[in-house]
Amino acid sequence: MNTLKTIEGTKDYFELDADRFAKIIQTAERIFSLHTYRPIHTPVFEATELFARSIGAATDIVEKEMYTFTPGSDTITLRPEGTAGVIRAYIQHHFQQQSSLTKLWYYGAMFRRERPQKGRQRQFHQVGVEAIGSSSPLLDAEVIAMALMLYHELGITGVQTKVHSIGCQLCRPAYREILRSKVSENLADYCKTCQGRYEKNLLRIFDCKNPTCKILTEPLPKAYQSLCETCSRHFAQLQEALDAKNVSYIVDGALVRGLDYYTKTVFEFTHNALGSQDAIGGGGRYDGLVKELGGNDTPAVGFALGIERMLIAMEALKCCSCHIPLMVFGISIGELAQKAMSGILMRLRALGISCDMDFEGKSLKSQMRTANSRNALYTIILGDDELSRGEVVLKNMKEGGEQTAVSLPDLFDAAMKLFSIKNTSV
Ligand code: HAM
């Protein structure tokens, strides 16, 4: 019989990758909470129309990468990103009535039917934020700095920040016409994909990896050079705010992003451990999306960071294993001692001490070997003799293997001292 395996473009996460995955979410939760973001969970599938209306019908994602199904009369799509669902929820549950600024964060699986390669999967994961209700460039800067704080805390050094402004509904049409006329001068020299983009999604020609197209787009006028007064001020204030926060960034006029909902600020984080898929995260402002999806006219800004790409960078940089060390391994000889050990470990865990034990009734020597191979910091040894005296043997597994007999009532205070735990409730 054939053994069943993961489908192309999907992955299992275990051991170090799964430890790091958990660390990313824990750290994100802490940092986002410090900035008063609250969690939100939205469904993995939504009405197809939601993504067509938000991401844009002419984008690569909507045109060819969505997993769309028609079970019965509905047309549903596995979410290719998180922003659309969050904004749908924001409107559906009237978040704007509760607060003028709503800050939400999320993480989860996203699905895009792209050609799999390093850092590019068909099921991947993002952690992201959406701040809905303010048009302040200070908020754009706060959001960018917050993503960088997360990378920093995870030990992901070497992240480069690119920012750009692609204008608004007022100034972008005029810019698009300037660009169109320039591109038309040598349209035949562009690749077939870019020739298609010329008609449907002109700004995306800046994203082409074809070397000829890269040379051709280099001298073209950039969006930030044609901004209206309001967008121009916003972009200048964003840069001032980033400077004030000591955030280093480059202005990249070729940064246009692959989703249609953006207005004004766009940004991307890149990392050179990633190869050709070097965007480790990205986001921007999307002041028209809430209205486009049926809500009030509400400005918003956010980002999503690719978890798989963070894992690649963390592996390259040998960032934290993030695994909680095993503080105590309980070694028991005999059935009675084993039962007693189970109770002791339960009380230790309630104090915040990580523990494990042998469940199979193995020999003392074999249990000691397990404690060693699991890198336990201490063992607690309990046999019939200790049990009858109401004590355990506490053995330091690291420094010289020193061991002391401790009476059971004193064990918990002793363990708290050893691991510098302040909480006194046992
Ligand atoms: P995005 O640039 O499409 O933006 O995706 C954000 C990040 O997700 C990328 O920078 C990358 O790290 C990761 N990513 C995207 N596609 C894949 C893939 N196929 N495999 C692995 N990782 C991938 C968005 O999704 C927007 N919703 C971000 C946003 C939030 N803008 C405003 N708010």
XYZ file of N, CA, C and O and ligand atoms in Angstrom, residues 81-83 106 112 114 119-121 124 126 129-130 257 259 261-262 279-284 286 302-306 308-309, ligand 1:
157
model
N -5.522 35.457 2.116
C -4.904 36.432 3.029
C -5.928 36.769 4.112
O -7.094 36.358 4.015
N -5.503 37.531 5.134
C -6.382 37.734 6.277
C -7.147 39.052 6.321
O -8.166 39.161 7.004
N -6.662 40.059 5.588
C -7.248 41.402 5.721
C -8.735 41.436 5.347
O -9.554 42.011 6.075
N -4.193 38.732 14.270
C -4.635 37.377 13.921
C -3.450 36.563 13.438
O -2.400 37.107 13.099
N -2.810 29.812 -1.269
C -2.649 30.380 -2.619
C -2.077 29.291 -3.508
O -1.090 28.658 -3.153
N 0.070 28.817 -5.750
C 1.259 29.306 -6.454
C 2.167 28.123 -6.737
O 2.006 27.048 -6.170
N 10.254 28.940 0.483
C 9.552 30.106 1.024
C 8.226 30.391 0.354
O 7.591 31.399 0.641
N 7.820 29.523 -0.584
C 6.513 29.748 -1.213
C 5.718 28.462 -1.179
O 6.094 27.470 -1.791
N 4.631 28.466 -0.430
C 3.805 27.279 -0.269
C 2.381 27.560 -0.696
O 2.000 28.716 -0.886
N 0.186 28.341 3.624
C 1.217 28.991 4.421
C 0.522 29.705 5.568
O -0.700 29.676 5.681
N 0.280 33.206 8.194
C 0.636 34.607 8.427
C 0.256 34.996 9.847
O -0.685 34.452 10.422
N -1.734 42.235 11.591
C -2.527 43.201 12.362
C -3.298 44.094 11.392
O -2.863 44.301 10.265
N -4.417 44.601 11.874
C -5.160 45.613 11.126
C -5.572 46.689 12.130
O -6.159 46.367 13.165
N 3.231 46.264 -4.416
C 2.390 45.265 -3.740
C 1.410 44.598 -4.712
O 1.052 45.149 -5.739
N -1.730 43.443 -4.135
C -3.154 43.462 -3.818
C -3.663 44.869 -4.139
O -2.969 45.854 -3.892
N -6.041 46.753 -2.891
C -6.728 47.645 -1.954
C -5.861 48.763 -1.377
O -6.356 49.641 -0.688
N -4.576 48.764 -1.666
C -3.707 49.747 -1.002
C -3.890 51.178 -1.508
O -4.150 51.414 -2.679
N 10.484 38.491 0.445
C 9.586 39.302 1.287
C 9.186 38.491 2.520
O 8.484 37.486 2.422
N 9.657 38.926 3.661
C 9.361 38.210 4.909
C 8.068 38.750 5.533
O 7.477 38.144 6.428
N 7.616 39.894 5.022
C 6.359 40.478 5.489
C 6.030 41.707 4.665
O 6.897 42.234 3.954
N 4.785 42.145 4.759
C 4.425 43.336 3.993
C 3.071 43.859 4.401
O 2.297 43.166 5.076
N 2.797 45.082 4.010
C 1.502 45.642 4.346
C 1.362 47.033 3.783
O 2.092 47.429 2.873
N 0.430 47.770 4.374
C 0.219 49.126 3.912
C -1.128 49.646 4.353
O -1.862 49.003 5.104
N -4.936 51.044 3.588
C -6.014 50.721 2.628
C -7.257 51.506 3.023
O -8.208 50.983 3.573
N -2.321 48.072 7.944
C -1.974 46.793 8.587
C -0.840 46.098 7.881
O -0.279 46.611 6.904
N -0.509 44.935 8.393
C 0.529 44.118 7.739
C 0.263 42.653 7.987
O -0.535 42.276 8.872
N 0.942 41.812 7.211
C 0.979 40.376 7.496
C 2.413 39.906 7.294
O 3.094 40.330 6.353
N 2.866 39.061 8.214
C 4.234 38.543 8.146
C 4.149 37.047 7.853
O 3.330 36.336 8.456
N 4.970 36.579 6.941
C 4.944 35.173 6.550
C 5.678 34.319 7.584
O 6.868 34.497 7.809
N 6.323 30.987 7.555
C 7.318 30.075 6.965
C 8.611 30.828 6.662
O 9.708 30.308 6.848
N 8.460 32.059 6.189
C 9.674 32.829 5.834
C 10.429 33.244 7.089
O 11.653 33.309 7.107
P 1.168 39.717 1.158
O 2.334 40.547 0.774
O 0.420 39.074 0.048
O 0.212 40.675 1.984
O 1.592 38.600 2.188
C 2.277 38.938 3.372
C 3.419 37.954 3.589
O 2.930 36.610 3.560
C 4.494 37.973 2.512
O 5.410 39.033 2.723
C 5.146 36.615 2.713
O 6.052 36.683 3.792
C 3.969 35.752 3.109
N 3.496 34.965 1.949
C 2.707 35.368 0.954
N 2.486 34.367 0.079
C 3.145 33.296 0.538
C 3.301 31.934 0.094
N 2.708 31.480 -1.001
N 4.077 31.102 0.838
C 4.681 31.532 1.972
N 4.548 32.802 2.440
C 3.799 33.673 1.745
C -0.982 40.283 2.512
O -1.353 39.141 2.596
C -1.768 41.430 3.093
N -3.043 40.912 3.630
C -0.982 42.135 4.181
C -1.723 43.270 4.804
C -2.378 43.254 5.985
N -1.878 44.458 4.271
C -2.595 45.211 5.087
N -2.920 44.477 6.112
